[in-house]
Coordinates of C-alpha atoms and ligand atoms in Angstrom, one line a residue:
X1 CA -6.7 24.6 34.6
X2 CA -7.8 22.8 32.4
X3 CA -5.1 22.4 29.5
X4 CA -6.5 21.8 25.9
X5 CA -4.0 19.3 24.8
X6 CA -4.9 18.9 20.8
X7 CA -4.7 23.4 21.4
X8 CA -0.5 21.9 21.9
X9 CA -0.3 19.5 18.3
X10 CA 1.5 21.3 16.1
X11 CA -0.6 22.3 13.4
X12 CA -0.9 19.7 10.7
X13 CA -1.2 16.6 14.0
X14 CA -4.0 18.8 15.1
X15 CA -6.1 18.8 12.0
X16 CA -5.1 15.5 11.7
X17 CA -7.7 12.7 11.2
X18 CA -7.9 9.4 13.7
X19 CA -7.0 6.2 11.7
X20 CA -9.8 4.1 12.4
X21 CA -8.9 0.4 12.5
X22 CA -10.7 -1.8 11.9
X23 CA -11.5 -4.1 14.4
X24 CA -9.9 -7.0 15.9
X25 CA -11.3 -10.3 15.0
X26 CA -11.9 -11.8 18.0
X27 CA -14.2 -9.5 19.4
X28 CA -15.7 -9.1 16.4
X29 CA -17.3 -13.1 16.4
X30 CA -18.1 -12.4 20.0
X31 CA -20.1 -9.3 18.7
X32 CA -21.3 -10.6 16.2
X33 CA -22.1 -14.6 17.3
X34 CA -20.5 -16.2 15.0
X35 CA -16.8 -17.9 13.8
X36 CA -14.2 -18.5 10.9
X37 CA -14.3 -15.4 9.9
X38 CA -12.8 -14.6 7.0
X39 CA -10.9 -11.8 7.2
X40 CA -10.8 -9.5 3.7
X41 CA -10.4 -6.4 4.3
X42 CA -6.4 -5.0 4.5
X43 CA -5.6 -7.0 1.9
X44 CA -2.9 -9.5 3.4
X45 CA -2.1 -12.6 2.1
X46 CA -4.1 -15.5 2.4
X47 CA -1.1 -18.4 1.4
X48 CA 0.7 -16.6 5.1
X49 CA 4.0 -16.2 4.6
X50 CA 7.2 -20.0 3.0
X51 CA 7.3 -22.3 5.1
X52 CA 11.6 -21.0 5.1
X53 CA 10.3 -18.2 6.3
X54 CA 8.5 -19.9 9.2
X55 CA 12.1 -21.8 9.4
X56 CA 13.6 -18.8 10.3
X57 CA 11.8 -18.0 12.4
X58 CA 11.9 -20.0 14.5
X59 CA 15.5 -20.7 14.6
X60 CA 15.0 -16.4 15.6
X61 CA 13.2 -16.2 17.7
X62 CA 16.7 -18.9 20.5
X63 CA 18.6 -13.9 20.0
X64 CA 15.0 -12.2 20.7
X65 CA 17.1 -11.2 23.5
X66 CA 19.8 -9.1 21.6
X67 CA 18.6 -5.8 19.5
X68 CA 18.4 -6.5 16.3
X69 CA 21.4 -6.3 13.1
X70 CA 20.0 -2.0 13.4
X71 CA 21.7 -2.2 9.4
X72 CA 20.3 -5.1 8.8
X73 CA 22.8 -6.6 6.8
X74 CA 21.7 -9.7 5.6
X75 CA 18.6 -8.4 4.2
X76 CA 20.9 -5.9 2.4
X77 CA 22.5 -8.1 1.1
X78 CA 20.0 -10.6 0.6
X79 CA 18.1 -8.2 -1.2
X80 CA 20.9 -5.3 -3.6
X81 CA 22.0 -9.2 -5.1
X82 CA 17.5 -9.6 -6.7
X83 CA 17.4 -6.3 -7.7
X84 CA 20.5 -6.0 -8.6
X85 CA 21.7 -2.2 -7.1
X86 CA 24.0 -1.9 -5.1
X87 CA 23.4 -2.5 -0.4
X88 CA 23.8 2.1 -0.7
X89 CA 21.0 2.7 -2.1
X90 CA 18.4 0.2 0.2
X91 CA 17.1 1.5 3.0
X92 CA 15.0 -0.7 5.6
X93 CA 12.2 0.1 7.2
X94 CA 9.3 -0.7 10.5
X95 CA 7.4 -1.9 7.0
X96 CA 7.4 0.7 4.1
X97 CA 5.3 3.1 6.2
X98 CA 8.3 3.4 8.7
X99 CA 10.0 4.8 4.8
X100 CA 7.1 7.0 3.9
X101 CA 7.9 9.2 7.3
X102 CA 11.2 8.9 6.9
X103 CA 11.5 10.7 3.4
X104 CA 9.1 13.5 4.8
X105 CA 11.9 13.7 8.1
X106 CA 13.9 14.4 5.7
X107 CA 12.7 16.6 3.6
X108 CA 9.3 18.2 4.8
X109 CA 8.5 20.9 8.0
X110 CA 6.5 23.2 7.5
X111 CA 5.9 25.4 4.4
X112 CA 7.2 23.1 2.1
X113 CA 4.5 20.9 0.2
X114 CA 3.8 17.3 -0.7
X115 CA 1.8 16.1 -3.9
X116 CA -0.6 13.3 -3.5
X117 CA -3.5 12.6 -5.8
X118 CA -7.5 12.0 -5.1
X119 CA -7.6 8.0 -3.9
X120 CA -4.6 8.3 -2.4
X121 CA -2.9 5.8 0.1
X122 CA -4.0 6.8 3.5
X123 CA -0.5 7.4 4.7
X124 CA 1.1 10.5 2.8
X125 CA -1.4 12.9 4.7
X126 CA -0.3 11.2 7.6
X127 CA 3.3 11.4 6.9
X128 CA 3.4 14.9 5.6
X129 CA 1.0 16.5 8.1
X130 CA 2.8 15.5 11.6
X131 CA 6.4 17.1 10.3
X132 CA 3.7 20.3 9.6
X133 CA 4.3 20.2 5.5
X134 CA 1.0 21.0 3.9
X135 CA -0.8 18.1 1.9
X136 CA -1.8 19.2 -2.3
X137 CA -4.7 16.8 -3.8
X138 CA -4.5 16.1 -7.2
X139 CA -7.9 16.1 -8.3
X140 CA -8.3 12.2 -9.9
X141 CA -9.0 11.6 -13.2
X142 CA -12.8 11.6 -14.1
X143 CA -15.3 8.3 -13.0
X144 CA -15.9 8.3 -16.6
X145 CA -12.1 8.4 -18.1
X146 CA -11.7 5.0 -20.4
X147 CA -8.1 4.9 -18.9
X148 CA -8.0 4.5 -15.3
X149 CA -10.9 6.4 -13.8
X150 CA -9.7 7.4 -10.2
X151 CA -6.5 6.7 -10.7
X152 CA -4.0 9.9 -10.3
X153 CA -3.8 12.5 -13.1
X154 CA -0.5 12.6 -13.5
X155 CA -0.8 16.1 -15.6
X156 CA -2.8 17.9 -12.9
X157 CA -0.2 16.6 -11.0
X158 CA 2.4 18.2 -12.7
X159 CA 0.4 21.4 -12.4
X160 CA 0.3 21.8 -8.5
X161 CA 4.2 22.0 -8.8
X162 CA 5.1 25.2 -7.0
X163 CA 8.5 26.5 -5.4
X164 CA 7.2 25.1 -2.6
X165 CA 7.1 21.6 -3.5
X166 CA 9.6 18.8 -2.4
X167 CA 8.1 16.3 -2.9
X168 CA 5.9 13.8 -4.8
X169 CA 4.0 11.2 -3.8
X170 CA 3.2 8.0 -6.1
X171 CA 0.8 5.1 -5.4
X172 CA 1.5 2.2 -8.2
X173 CA -0.5 0.7 -8.6
X174 CA -2.7 2.8 -6.5
X175 CA -4.3 1.4 -1.9
X176 CA -7.7 1.7 -2.5
X177 CA -8.7 2.3 -6.1
X178 CA -5.9 -0.5 -7.5
X179 CA -5.5 2.2 -10.7
X180 CA -1.8 2.1 -11.9
X181 CA 0.0 4.0 -15.2
X182 CA 2.2 2.7 -17.8
X183 CA 5.8 2.7 -17.8
X184 CA 5.8 5.4 -20.5
X185 CA 3.1 8.4 -18.9
X186 CA 5.6 7.5 -15.9
X187 CA 8.7 8.7 -16.6
X188 CA 7.2 11.8 -18.9
X189 CA 5.8 12.3 -15.8
X190 CA 9.3 12.1 -13.6
X191 CA 11.5 13.7 -17.1
X192 CA 9.2 16.9 -16.3
X193 CA 9.6 17.2 -12.8
X194 CA 12.5 19.9 -11.5
X195 CA 15.3 17.7 -10.4
X196 CA 15.2 19.7 -6.7
X197 CA 11.5 17.4 -6.0
X198 CA 11.5 13.8 -4.6
X199 CA 9.5 11.7 -6.1
X200 CA 8.3 8.6 -4.4
X201 CA 6.8 5.8 -6.9
X202 CA 5.1 3.1 -3.8
X203 CA 5.3 0.1 -5.1
X204 CA 3.3 -1.5 -2.3
X205 CA 2.3 -4.3 -5.0
X206 CA 5.5 -4.6 -7.0
X207 CA 5.4 -8.6 -6.8
X208 CA 1.1 -9.4 -8.6
X209 CA 1.8 -6.8 -10.9
X210 CA 0.9 -8.8 -14.2
X211 CA 1.5 -6.0 -17.1
X212 CA 3.5 -5.7 -19.6
X213 CA 3.8 -1.8 -19.3
X214 CA 4.5 -1.9 -15.5
X215 CA 7.4 -0.2 -15.5
X216 CA 10.5 -1.5 -14.0
X217 CA 11.2 2.1 -12.0
X218 CA 14.3 0.9 -10.5
X219 CA 16.5 1.1 -14.4
X220 CA 15.1 4.5 -13.5
X221 CA 17.7 5.9 -10.9
X222 CA 20.2 6.4 -12.1
X223 CA 18.8 8.9 -15.0
X224 CA 16.1 10.1 -11.9
X225 CA 18.6 10.2 -8.4
X226 CA 15.3 11.9 -7.1
X227 CA 13.9 9.2 -7.4
X228 CA 12.7 6.8 -3.8
X229 CA 11.0 3.2 -4.9
X230 CA 9.1 2.0 -2.5
X231 CA 7.9 -2.0 -1.3
X232 CA 6.7 -4.0 0.9
X233 CA 7.4 -7.4 2.7
X234 CA 3.8 -6.7 4.4
X235 CA 1.9 -8.0 0.5
X236 CA 2.5 -10.7 -1.3
X237 CA 5.8 -11.9 0.8
X238 CA 2.9 -12.2 3.7
X239 CA 4.7 -10.0 6.8
X240 CA 2.5 -7.5 7.3
X241 CA 2.4 -8.8 10.7
X242 CA 6.1 -8.6 10.9
X243 CA 6.7 -5.4 9.6
X244 CA 9.4 -5.1 7.1
X245 CA 9.6 -2.9 4.0
X246 CA 12.3 -0.8 1.9
X247 CA 13.7 2.3 0.0
X248 CA 15.5 2.2 -3.2
X249 CA 16.8 4.8 -4.5
X250 CA 20.4 7.1 -5.0
X251 CA 23.0 6.5 -2.7
X252 CA 23.1 10.5 -2.1
X253 CA 19.3 10.3 -0.4
X254 CA 19.7 6.8 0.6
X255 CA 22.8 8.5 3.1
X256 CA 20.2 11.6 4.0
X257 CA 17.1 8.2 5.2
X258 CA 19.7 6.5 7.5
X259 CA 20.4 9.4 9.2
X260 CA 16.7 9.7 10.6
X261 CA 16.5 6.8 11.0
X262 CA 15.8 5.0 13.8
X263 CA 18.6 2.8 14.6
X264 CA 16.8 -0.4 15.1
X265 CA 13.4 0.0 13.3
X266 CA 13.6 -3.6 11.8
X267 CA 13.1 -6.3 14.7
X268 CA 14.6 -9.3 14.5
X269 CA 12.3 -11.9 13.5
X270 CA 11.8 -9.5 10.2
X271 CA 14.9 -9.2 8.8
X272 CA 15.3 -13.2 8.8
X273 CA 11.7 -13.4 7.7
X274 CA 12.3 -10.8 4.7
X275 CA 15.4 -12.9 3.7
X276 CA 13.7 -15.8 4.3
X277 CA 11.1 -15.1 2.1
X278 CA 13.0 -14.2 -0.5
X279 CA 14.7 -18.0 -0.8
X280 CA 11.5 -19.4 -2.1
X281 CA 10.4 -17.9 -5.6
X282 CA 8.0 -20.4 -6.2
X283 CA 5.9 -19.2 -3.0
X284 CA 6.2 -16.5 -5.2
X285 CA 4.8 -16.9 -7.9
X286 CA 2.5 -19.6 -6.3
X287 CA 0.7 -16.6 -4.8
X288 CA 0.9 -14.3 -7.6
X289 CA -1.4 -17.4 -9.5
X290 CA -4.0 -17.3 -7.2
X291 CA -3.6 -13.6 -7.7
X292 CA -4.6 -13.7 -11.4
X293 CA -7.2 -15.7 -10.7
X294 CA -9.0 -14.2 -8.5
X295 CA -8.9 -10.9 -10.1
X296 CA -10.3 -12.9 -13.3
X297 CA -12.8 -14.7 -10.9
X298 CA -13.9 -11.3 -9.1
X299 CA -14.1 -9.3 -12.8
X300 CA -16.6 -11.9 -13.8
X301 CA -18.6 -11.6 -10.6
X302 CA -18.9 -8.2 -10.5
X303 CA -19.4 -7.8 -15.1
X304 CA -23.0 -10.8 -14.3
X305 CA -24.3 -9.3 -11.3
X306 CA -23.6 -5.6 -13.6
X307 CA -21.4 -4.2 -10.7
X308 CA -18.7 -1.4 -11.5
X309 CA -15.4 -2.4 -10.6
X310 CA -12.7 -0.1 -10.8
X311 CA -10.0 -2.2 -12.7
X312 CA -6.8 -3.5 -10.5
X313 CA -4.0 -5.4 -10.7
X314 CA -3.3 -5.5 -7.3
X315 CA -4.5 -8.4 -4.6
X316 CA -8.1 -6.1 -4.3
X317 CA -10.3 -5.0 -5.7
X318 CA -13.0 -1.5 -5.1
X319 CA -16.2 -2.4 -6.3
X320 CA -19.1 0.6 -6.5
X321 CA -22.5 -0.4 -4.3
X322 CA -24.3 2.2 -6.5
X323 CA -25.3 2.9 -2.6
X324 CA -23.7 4.4 0.6
X325 CA -21.5 0.8 1.1
X326 CA -21.2 0.7 4.9
X327 CA -25.7 -1.9 5.2
X328 CA -23.7 -3.9 2.6
X329 CA -20.9 -3.8 4.6
X330 CA -23.1 -4.6 7.8
X331 CA -24.9 -7.6 5.9
X332 CA -21.6 -9.6 4.9
X333 CA -20.5 -9.1 8.6
X334 CA -22.8 -11.2 9.9
X335 CA -22.1 -13.6 7.1
X336 CA -18.7 -13.9 9.5
X337 CA -16.9 -11.8 6.1
X338 CA -15.1 -9.1 6.5
X339 CA -14.2 -6.4 4.4
X340 CA -13.8 -2.7 4.4
X341 CA -16.4 0.4 2.8
X342 CA -13.6 2.8 2.1
X343 CA -15.3 6.5 2.9
X344 CA -12.2 7.5 4.4
X345 CA -11.3 8.0 0.7
X346 CA -14.0 9.9 -0.2
X347 CA -15.4 6.6 -1.8
X348 CA -19.1 6.3 0.0
X349 CA -20.1 3.6 -2.1
X350 CA -17.8 1.6 -2.5
X351 CA -15.9 -1.4 -0.6
X352 CA -12.6 -2.9 -1.4
X353 CA -12.1 -6.5 -1.2
X354 CA -8.6 -8.7 -0.5
X355 CA -8.4 -11.1 -3.5
X356 CA -8.2 -14.6 -1.7
X357 CA -8.1 -18.4 -3.2
X358 CA -10.5 -19.5 -4.7
X359 CA -12.7 -20.7 -2.1
X360 CA -12.5 -18.5 -0.2
X361 CA -13.9 -15.6 -3.0
X362 CA -17.0 -18.0 -3.1
X363 CA -17.2 -17.0 0.5
X364 CA -17.1 -13.6 -0.7
X365 CA -18.9 -13.6 -2.9
X366 CA -21.9 -15.6 -1.6
X367 CA -22.2 -13.5 1.1
X368 CA -22.2 -11.0 -1.1
X369 CA -24.8 -11.6 -2.3
X370 CA -26.8 -12.3 0.7
X371 CA -26.2 -8.6 1.6
X372 CA -27.2 -7.8 -1.6
X373 CA -30.7 -9.4 -1.8
X374 CA -31.4 -7.3 1.3
X375 CA -29.5 -4.2 -0.9
X376 CA -29.9 -4.4 -3.7
X377 CA -29.0 -2.5 -7.2
X378 CA -31.4 -0.7 -8.7
Ligands
PLP1 C1 0.1 -2.4 1.6 C2 0.2 -0.4 1.7 C3 1.4 -0.3 2.0 C4 3.2 -0.9 2.3 O1 2.4 -0.4 4.1 P1 3.2 -1.2 5.1 O2 3.9 -0.3 6.1 O3 4.8 -2.0 4.5 O4 2.9 -2.0 5.9 C5 2.3 0.5 1.1 N1 1.5 1.3 0.0 C6 0.5 1.1 -0.4 C7 0.1 2.1 -0.6 C8 -0.2 0.3 0.5 O5 -2.0 -0.5 0.2

């Protein structure tokens, strides 16, 4: 008897699109016969982590036969001092994706709904559907909206709230669009959400944002006991390969998240590395500075070429190629530069490019120019 195993999976899993990872660099280089490939496809920090992180890792490797501290005490202590919250308000994750999953396992199940925006981060539907809950997509602001095109439409999100709604996911700024919500509008939105609905504000790019009106959400935790803020060490702290992120929320909700958290979810190297990373403010400021210059570089480059881009405050920029972007992506690959086409987000004409150092930005732009020669924009 042949069994259709897909039919045995829970409905939410059957309906999930498999996440398409990029090819490993080594493999790509062999296929294309190129070397020294520049990867600007996953919003990783080109500067790498602080030297303090490498030192901490060197020390930590002596003890990897031991289980990590299941509570991540040293990291929570550091975060708690830095963020001015209590340790019992922090939940550590194996990347912030792990925290998103814990939120879904804690508050969602079959018959319950979670709202997120069109073009929002791809992990939300994975977390929602893997517990058989229903994801409800709010239309984004229209392309010609004068502020925040492609951004979260908070009114549309609010209108989707009903008795079954348990969680709302907001990415601020969002990946892959780079769009962001100002303090006033986000505060007004959360105020209007019933307190028995969890609002998750995903701030993976928090440290990069230089806008004065960007919200200081941790200040709102007392006012909004239903608010969960998530952040990560994968982006500006350059620890994507180690997997560490965290949530900050009320102690009551943190207690629930920690009940579903797997006991040793954050590994020993990651705990040490993340703790050390927080000690190097100079490195962080340098990375912000380079990114801010990079945003200006790409803005100017797009304007000069007549390319429409979505205004960004993160470490990536998403550009409208006014045609299927995959051939351009492939032409850039031949120049040994990897960027990200995002048809999986319903944006088949856009390329998302990670912002890097001056030299790497230029190399990427040169590759884009080569690609645009083959596929000109009329
Ligand atoms: C990169 C990213 C994350 C980070 O995920 P980790 O699991 O912490 O690596 C979270 N949210 C968004 C919107 C992101 O772009």
